[in-house]
Structure formats: C-alpha cells, structure tokens
Coordinates of N, CA and C in Angstrom, one line a residue:
X1 N -36.9 103.2 18.2 CA -36.2 104.3 17.4 C -36.8 105.6 17.8
X2 N -36.0 106.6 17.7 CA -36.3 108.0 18.0 C -37.5 108.5 17.2
X3 N -38.6 108.9 17.8 CA -39.8 109.3 17.1 C -39.5 110.6 16.2
X4 N -38.6 111.5 16.7 CA -38.3 112.7 16.0 C -37.5 112.3 14.7
X5 N -36.6 111.3 14.8 CA -35.9 110.9 13.6 C -36.8 110.3 12.6
X6 N -37.7 109.5 13.0 CA -38.7 108.9 12.0 C -39.5 110.0 11.4
X7 N -40.0 110.9 12.1 CA -40.8 112.0 11.6 C -40.0 112.9 10.6
X8 N -38.7 113.1 11.0 CA -37.8 113.9 10.1 C -37.6 113.2 8.8
X9 N -37.3 111.9 8.9 CA -37.1 111.1 7.7 C -38.3 111.0 6.8
X10 N -39.5 110.9 7.4 CA -40.7 110.9 6.6 C -40.9 112.2 5.9
X11 N -40.6 113.3 6.6 CA -40.7 114.7 6.0 C -39.7 114.8 4.8
X12 N -38.5 114.2 4.9 CA -37.6 114.2 3.8 C -38.0 113.4 2.7
X13 N -38.7 112.2 3.0 CA -39.2 111.4 1.9 C -40.3 112.1 1.1
X14 N -41.2 112.8 1.8 CA -42.2 113.6 1.1 C -41.6 114.6 0.2
X15 N -40.6 115.3 0.7 CA -39.9 116.4 -0.1 C -39.2 115.7 -1.3
X16 N -38.6 114.6 -1.1 CA -37.9 113.9 -2.2 C -38.9 113.5 -3.3
X17 N -40.0 112.9 -2.8 CA -41.0 112.5 -3.7 C -41.6 113.6 -4.5
X18 N -41.8 114.8 -3.9 CA -42.3 116.0 -4.6 C -41.3 116.5 -5.6
X19 N -40.0 116.5 -5.2 CA -38.9 116.9 -6.2 C -38.9 116.0 -7.4
X20 N -39.0 114.7 -7.1 CA -39.0 113.7 -8.2 C -40.2 113.9 -9.1
X21 N -41.3 114.2 -8.5 CA -42.6 114.5 -9.3 C -42.3 115.7 -10.2
X22 N -41.7 116.7 -9.7 CA -41.4 117.9 -10.5 C -40.5 117.5 -11.6
X23 N -39.5 116.7 -11.4 CA -38.6 116.2 -12.4 C -39.4 115.5 -13.5
X24 N -40.3 114.6 -13.1 CA -41.1 113.9 -14.1 C -42.0 114.8 -15.0
X25 N -42.5 115.9 -14.4 CA -43.4 116.8 -15.1 C -42.6 117.8 -16.0
X26 N -41.6 118.4 -15.4 CA -40.9 119.5 -16.1 C -39.5 119.1 -16.6
X27 N -38.7 118.6 -15.8 CA -37.2 118.4 -16.1 C -37.0 117.4 -17.2
X28 N -37.6 116.2 -17.0 CA -37.3 115.1 -18.0 C -37.8 115.5 -19.4
X29 N -39.1 116.1 -19.6 CA -39.5 116.5 -20.9 C -38.6 117.6 -21.5
X30 N -38.1 118.5 -20.7 CA -37.3 119.6 -21.2 C -35.9 119.1 -21.6
X31 N -35.3 118.2 -20.9 CA -34.0 117.6 -21.3 C -34.2 116.8 -22.6
X32 N -35.3 116.1 -22.7 CA -35.5 115.3 -23.9 C -35.7 116.2 -25.1
X33 N -36.4 117.3 -24.9 CA -36.6 118.2 -26.0 C -35.3 118.9 -26.4
X34 N -34.5 119.2 -25.5 CA -33.2 119.8 -25.8 C -32.3 118.8 -26.5
X35 N -32.3 117.6 -26.1 CA -31.5 116.5 -26.7 C -32.0 116.3 -28.1
X36 N -33.3 116.2 -28.3 CA -33.8 116.0 -29.7 C -33.5 117.2 -30.6
X37 N -33.4 118.4 -30.1 CA -33.0 119.6 -30.8 C -31.6 119.5 -31.2
X38 N -30.7 119.1 -30.3 CA -29.3 119.1 -30.5 C -28.9 117.9 -31.4
X39 N -29.6 116.9 -31.3 CA -29.3 115.7 -32.1 C -30.6 115.2 -32.9
X40 N -30.9 115.9 -34.0 CA -32.1 115.6 -34.7 C -32.2 114.2 -35.3
X41 N -31.0 113.6 -35.5 CA -31.0 112.2 -36.1 C -31.5 111.2 -35.0
X42 N -31.6 111.6 -33.7 CA -32.0 110.7 -32.7 C -33.4 111.2 -32.1
X43 N -34.0 112.2 -32.8 CA -35.2 112.8 -32.2 C -36.3 111.7 -32.0
X44 N -36.3 110.6 -32.8 CA -37.3 109.6 -32.7 C -37.3 108.9 -31.3
X45 N -36.1 109.1 -30.6 CA -36.0 108.4 -29.3 C -36.5 109.3 -28.2
X46 N -37.0 110.5 -28.5 CA -37.5 111.5 -27.5 C -38.6 110.9 -26.6
X47 N -39.7 110.5 -27.3 CA -40.8 109.9 -26.5 C -40.5 108.7 -25.7
X48 N -39.8 107.7 -26.4 CA -39.4 106.5 -25.5 C -38.5 106.9 -24.4
X49 N -37.6 107.8 -24.6 CA -36.7 108.3 -23.6 C -37.4 108.9 -22.4
X50 N -38.4 109.7 -22.7 CA -39.3 110.4 -21.7 C -40.0 109.3 -20.9
X51 N -40.6 108.3 -21.6 CA -41.4 107.3 -20.9 C -40.5 106.4 -20.0
X52 N -39.4 106.0 -20.5 CA -38.5 105.2 -19.7 C -38.0 106.0 -18.5
X53 N -37.6 107.3 -18.7 CA -37.2 108.1 -17.6 C -38.2 108.3 -16.5
X54 N -39.5 108.5 -17.0 CA -40.6 108.7 -16.0 C -40.8 107.4 -15.2
X55 N -40.8 106.3 -15.9 CA -41.0 105.0 -15.2 C -39.9 104.7 -14.2
X56 N -38.6 105.1 -14.6 CA -37.5 104.9 -13.7 C -37.7 105.7 -12.5
X57 N -38.1 107.0 -12.6 CA -38.3 107.9 -11.5 C -39.5 107.4 -10.6
X58 N -40.5 106.8 -11.3 CA -41.6 106.2 -10.6 C -41.2 105.1 -9.7
X59 N -40.3 104.2 -10.2 CA -39.7 103.2 -9.4 C -39.1 103.7 -8.1
X60 N -38.3 104.8 -8.3 CA -37.7 105.4 -7.1 C -38.7 105.9 -6.2
X61 N -39.7 106.6 -6.7 CA -40.8 107.1 -5.8 C -41.5 106.0 -5.1
X62 N -41.8 104.9 -5.8 CA -42.5 103.8 -5.1 C -41.6 103.2 -4.0
X63 N -40.3 103.1 -4.3 CA -39.5 102.5 -3.3 C -39.4 103.5 -2.1
X64 N -39.5 104.8 -2.3 CA -39.6 105.7 -1.1 C -40.9 105.5 -0.3
X65 N -41.9 105.2 -1.0 CA -43.2 104.9 -0.3 C -43.1 103.7 0.5
X66 N -42.4 102.7 -0.1 CA -42.2 101.4 0.7 C -41.3 101.7 1.9
X67 N -40.4 102.6 1.8 CA -39.5 102.9 2.9 C -40.4 103.6 4.0
X68 N -41.3 104.5 3.6 CA -42.2 105.1 4.5 C -43.0 104.0 5.3
X69 N -43.5 103.0 4.6 CA -44.2 102.0 5.2 C -43.4 101.2 6.2
X70 N -42.1 101.0 5.9 CA -41.2 100.3 6.8 C -40.9 101.2 8.0
X71 N -40.8 102.5 7.8 CA -40.7 103.4 9.0 C -41.9 103.4 9.9
X72 N -43.1 103.3 9.3 CA -44.3 103.2 10.1 C -44.3 101.9 10.9
X73 N -43.8 100.8 10.4 CA -43.7 99.6 11.1 C -42.6 99.7 12.2
X74 N -41.5 100.4 12.0 CA -40.5 100.6 13.0 C -41.1 101.5 14.2
X75 N -41.9 102.5 13.8 CA -42.4 103.4 14.9 C -43.5 102.6 15.7
X76 N -44.1 101.6 15.1 CA -45.1 100.8 15.8 C -44.5 99.6 16.4
X77 N -43.2 99.5 16.4 CA -42.5 98.3 17.0 C -43.0 97.0 16.4
X78 N -43.3 97.0 15.1 CA -43.7 95.8 14.5 C -42.9 95.5 13.2
X79 N -41.7 95.9 13.2 CA -40.8 95.8 12.0 C -40.5 94.3 11.8
X80 N -40.6 93.5 12.8 CA -40.3 92.0 12.7 C -41.5 91.2 12.3
X81 N -42.5 91.8 11.8 CA -43.7 91.1 11.4 C -43.6 90.7 9.9
X82 N -44.5 89.8 9.5 CA -44.5 89.4 8.1 C -44.8 90.5 7.1
X83 N -45.5 91.5 7.6 CA -45.8 92.6 6.7 C -44.6 93.4 6.2
X84 N -43.5 93.4 7.0 CA -42.3 94.1 6.7 C -41.7 93.4 5.4
X85 N -41.8 92.1 5.3 CA -41.2 91.4 4.2 C -41.8 91.8 2.8
X86 N -43.1 92.1 2.8 CA -43.7 92.5 1.5 C -43.1 93.8 1.1
X87 N -42.9 94.7 2.0 CA -42.3 96.1 1.6 C -40.9 95.9 1.2
X88 N -40.1 95.1 1.9 CA -38.7 94.9 1.5 C -38.7 94.2 0.1
X89 N -39.5 93.2 -0.1 CA -39.6 92.6 -1.4 C -40.0 93.5 -2.5
X90 N -40.9 94.4 -2.2 CA -41.4 95.4 -3.2 C -40.2 96.3 -3.6
X91 N -39.4 96.8 -2.6 CA -38.2 97.6 -2.9 C -37.3 96.8 -3.8
X92 N -37.1 95.6 -3.4 CA -36.1 94.7 -4.3 C -36.6 94.7 -5.7
X93 N -37.9 94.4 -5.9 CA -38.4 94.3 -7.3 C -38.4 95.6 -8.0
X94 N -38.6 96.7 -7.3 CA -38.5 98.1 -7.9 C -37.1 98.4 -8.3
X95 N -36.1 98.0 -7.5 CA -34.7 98.2 -7.8 C -34.3 97.4 -9.0
X96 N -34.7 96.1 -9.1 CA -34.5 95.3 -10.2 C -35.1 95.9 -11.5
X97 N -36.4 96.3 -11.4 CA -37.0 96.9 -12.5 C -36.3 98.2 -13.0
X98 N -35.9 99.0 -12.1 CA -35.2 100.3 -12.5 C -33.8 99.9 -13.1
X99 N -33.2 98.9 -12.6 CA -31.9 98.5 -13.2 C -32.1 97.9 -14.6
X100 N -33.2 97.2 -14.8 CA -33.5 96.7 -16.1 C -33.8 97.8 -17.1
X101 N -34.4 98.8 -16.6 CA -34.7 100.0 -17.5 C -33.3 100.6 -17.9
X102 N -32.4 100.7 -17.0 CA -31.1 101.2 -17.4 C -30.4 100.3 -18.4
X103 N -30.5 99.0 -18.2 CA -29.9 98.1 -19.2 C -30.6 98.3 -20.5
X104 N -31.9 98.4 -20.6 CA -32.6 98.6 -21.9 C -32.1 99.9 -22.5
X105 N -31.9 100.9 -21.7 CA -31.4 102.2 -22.3 C -30.0 102.0 -22.8
X106 N -29.2 101.4 -22.1 CA -27.8 101.1 -22.6 C -27.8 100.3 -23.9
X107 N -28.6 99.3 -24.0 CA -28.7 98.5 -25.2 C -29.2 99.3 -26.4
X108 N -30.2 100.1 -26.1 CA -30.8 101.0 -27.2 C -29.8 102.0 -27.7
X109 N -29.1 102.6 -26.8 CA -28.1 103.6 -27.2 C -26.9 103.0 -27.9
X110 N -26.6 101.8 -27.5 CA -25.5 101.0 -28.2 C -25.9 100.6 -29.6
X111 N -27.2 100.2 -29.8 CA -27.7 99.7 -31.1 C -27.8 100.9 -32.0
X112 N -28.2 102.1 -31.6 CA -28.3 103.2 -32.5 C -27.0 103.9 -32.7
X113 N -26.0 103.5 -32.0 CA -24.6 104.0 -32.3 C -24.2 105.2 -31.5
X114 N -24.9 105.4 -30.4 CA -24.6 106.6 -29.5 C -23.4 106.1 -28.6
X115 N -22.4 106.8 -28.6 CA -21.2 106.6 -27.8 C -20.9 107.9 -27.1
X116 N -21.3 108.0 -25.8 CA -21.1 109.2 -25.1 C -21.0 109.0 -23.6
X117 N -20.9 110.0 -22.9 CA -20.9 109.9 -21.4 C -22.1 109.2 -20.9
X118 N -23.2 109.3 -21.7 CA -24.5 108.6 -21.3 C -24.3 107.1 -21.1
X119 N -23.5 106.5 -22.0 CA -23.2 105.1 -21.9 C -22.5 104.8 -20.6
X120 N -21.5 105.6 -20.3 CA -20.7 105.4 -19.0 C -21.7 105.6 -17.8
X121 N -22.6 106.5 -17.9 CA -23.5 106.7 -16.8 C -24.5 105.5 -16.7
X122 N -24.8 105.0 -17.8 CA -25.7 103.8 -17.8 C -24.9 102.6 -17.2
X123 N -23.7 102.4 -17.5 CA -22.9 101.3 -16.9 C -22.8 101.6 -15.4
X124 N -22.5 102.8 -15.0 CA -22.4 103.1 -13.6 C -23.8 102.8 -12.9
X125 N -24.9 103.2 -13.6 CA -26.2 102.9 -13.1 C -26.5 101.4 -12.9
X126 N -26.0 100.6 -13.9 CA -26.1 99.1 -13.7 C -25.4 98.6 -12.5
X127 N -24.1 99.1 -12.4 CA -23.3 98.6 -11.2 C -24.0 99.0 -9.9
X128 N -24.5 100.3 -9.8 CA -25.1 100.8 -8.6 C -26.4 100.0 -8.4
X129 N -27.2 99.8 -9.4 CA -28.5 99.1 -9.3 C -28.3 97.7 -8.8
X130 N -27.3 97.0 -9.4 CA -27.0 95.6 -9.0 C -26.5 95.6 -7.6
X131 N -25.7 96.5 -7.2 CA -25.1 96.6 -5.9 C -26.2 96.9 -4.9
X132 N -27.1 97.8 -5.2 CA -28.2 98.1 -4.3 C -29.2 96.9 -4.1
X133 N -29.4 96.2 -5.2 CA -30.3 95.0 -5.2 C -29.7 94.0 -4.3
X134 N -28.4 93.7 -4.4 CA -27.7 92.8 -3.5 C -27.7 93.2 -2.1
X135 N -27.6 94.5 -1.8 CA -27.7 95.1 -0.5 C -29.0 94.8 0.1
X136 N -30.1 95.0 -0.7 CA -31.5 94.8 -0.2 C -31.6 93.3 0.1
X137 N -31.1 92.4 -0.7 CA -31.2 91.0 -0.4 C -30.5 90.7 0.9
X138 N -29.3 91.2 1.2 CA -28.6 91.0 2.4 C -29.4 91.6 3.6
X139 N -30.0 92.8 3.4 CA -30.8 93.4 4.5 C -32.0 92.5 4.8
X140 N -32.6 92.0 3.7 CA -33.8 91.2 3.9 C -33.4 89.9 4.7
X141 N -32.3 89.3 4.4 CA -31.8 88.2 5.2 C -31.6 88.5 6.6
X142 N -31.0 89.7 6.9 CA -30.9 90.2 8.3 C -32.2 90.4 9.0
X143 N -33.2 90.9 8.2 CA -34.5 91.1 8.8 C -35.1 89.7 9.1
X144 N -34.9 88.8 8.2 CA -35.5 87.4 8.5 C -34.8 86.8 9.7
X145 N -33.5 86.9 9.8 CA -32.8 86.4 11.0 C -33.2 87.1 12.3
X146 N -33.4 88.4 12.2 CA -33.8 89.1 13.4 C -35.2 88.7 13.8
X147 N -36.1 88.5 12.8 CA -37.5 88.1 13.1 C -37.5 86.7 13.7
X148 N -36.7 85.8 13.2 CA -36.6 84.5 13.8 C -36.1 84.5 15.2
X149 N -35.1 85.4 15.5 CA -34.5 85.5 16.8 C -35.6 86.1 17.8
X150 N -36.4 87.0 17.3 CA -37.4 87.6 18.1 C -38.5 86.5 18.5
X151 N -38.8 85.7 17.5 CA -39.8 84.6 17.7 C -39.2 83.6 18.7
X152 N -38.0 83.3 18.6 CA -37.3 82.4 19.5 C -37.3 83.0 20.9
X153 N -37.0 84.2 21.0 CA -37.0 84.9 22.3 C -38.3 84.9 23.0
X154 N -39.4 85.2 22.1 CA -40.7 85.2 22.6 C -41.2 83.9 23.2
X155 N -40.7 82.8 22.6 CA -41.0 81.5 23.1 C -40.4 81.2 24.4
X156 N -39.1 81.7 24.6 CA -38.4 81.5 25.8 C -39.1 82.2 26.9
X157 N -39.5 83.5 26.7 CA -40.1 84.3 27.7 C -41.5 83.8 27.9

C-alpha cells in the first residue's frame, strides 16, 4: 500500500482522536449541563449521561487506535499475520460495546418517559452500530480467507 496514504491516514486518526478528546473534556459536559438546565426534571441523568457519553467516545477512540495498529501491520506487509486478528476482534468488541451503550441509553430514556429526537437518534445509532459490527465480522472473514490463501500460496512456492 502507498506509504504516503498510510501516513496521511495515521495523521487523520491522530487529529480525530484529539478532536474526540476535546469533546470528552468540554463538549459533552457542556451539553449535559445545558440539557439539565433546560429540563430540570431530568437533571439527575446529567452525570450518568456524561459518563455513558465519555465511555462511548472512548470506544470510538480505542477503535481508531486499533485501526492505527492495523495500518502499521499493512505498512510492514504483515497484515495476514495472527496479530491482525486481535486488532480486528478488539474493534468488533468495541463496536458491540458502543452499540450496547446506545441501547442502554434508549432504554433509560424510554423508561423515564423522554420522547424526543434523541430516541430516533438512538434507534439510528443501534442500526448503524449493528450494521458496522456485521461489516467488521464480514471483513474479519475476508481477512481470515486471505490469510489462508497466503499460507496456501507460501506452501506452493
């Protein structure tokens, strides 16, 4: 793969992780504070909402770090090694975890009687999370098949 493309992607991953960190530190608490102010009857959900949101963003950040590791394997021409599978599996578990956080949020909002665009966004998040998890499963299968083909080819040569 093109070395410049890998370096560019890694630079973008660093920038994205930094932006997400800023969101964890400033944006999420500010939005939670504004929501608690606008809806005082739900102010008790402010801290749990902040924690769940920060953990969700952390899942995204960790999956980006796993992607970085996969790019490192690609640049070293060792993407078909066993170590690639642990990074793909980590991404899968992080996606599942993030999707479960969205589900817990939707359940909580439904139980407390919140009916808003947030619920629609949670449902959309569930569909996207499940879709992305299934995509990662398919991609993992393709990686497994490609690894097996490389092993077979190495035996022939």
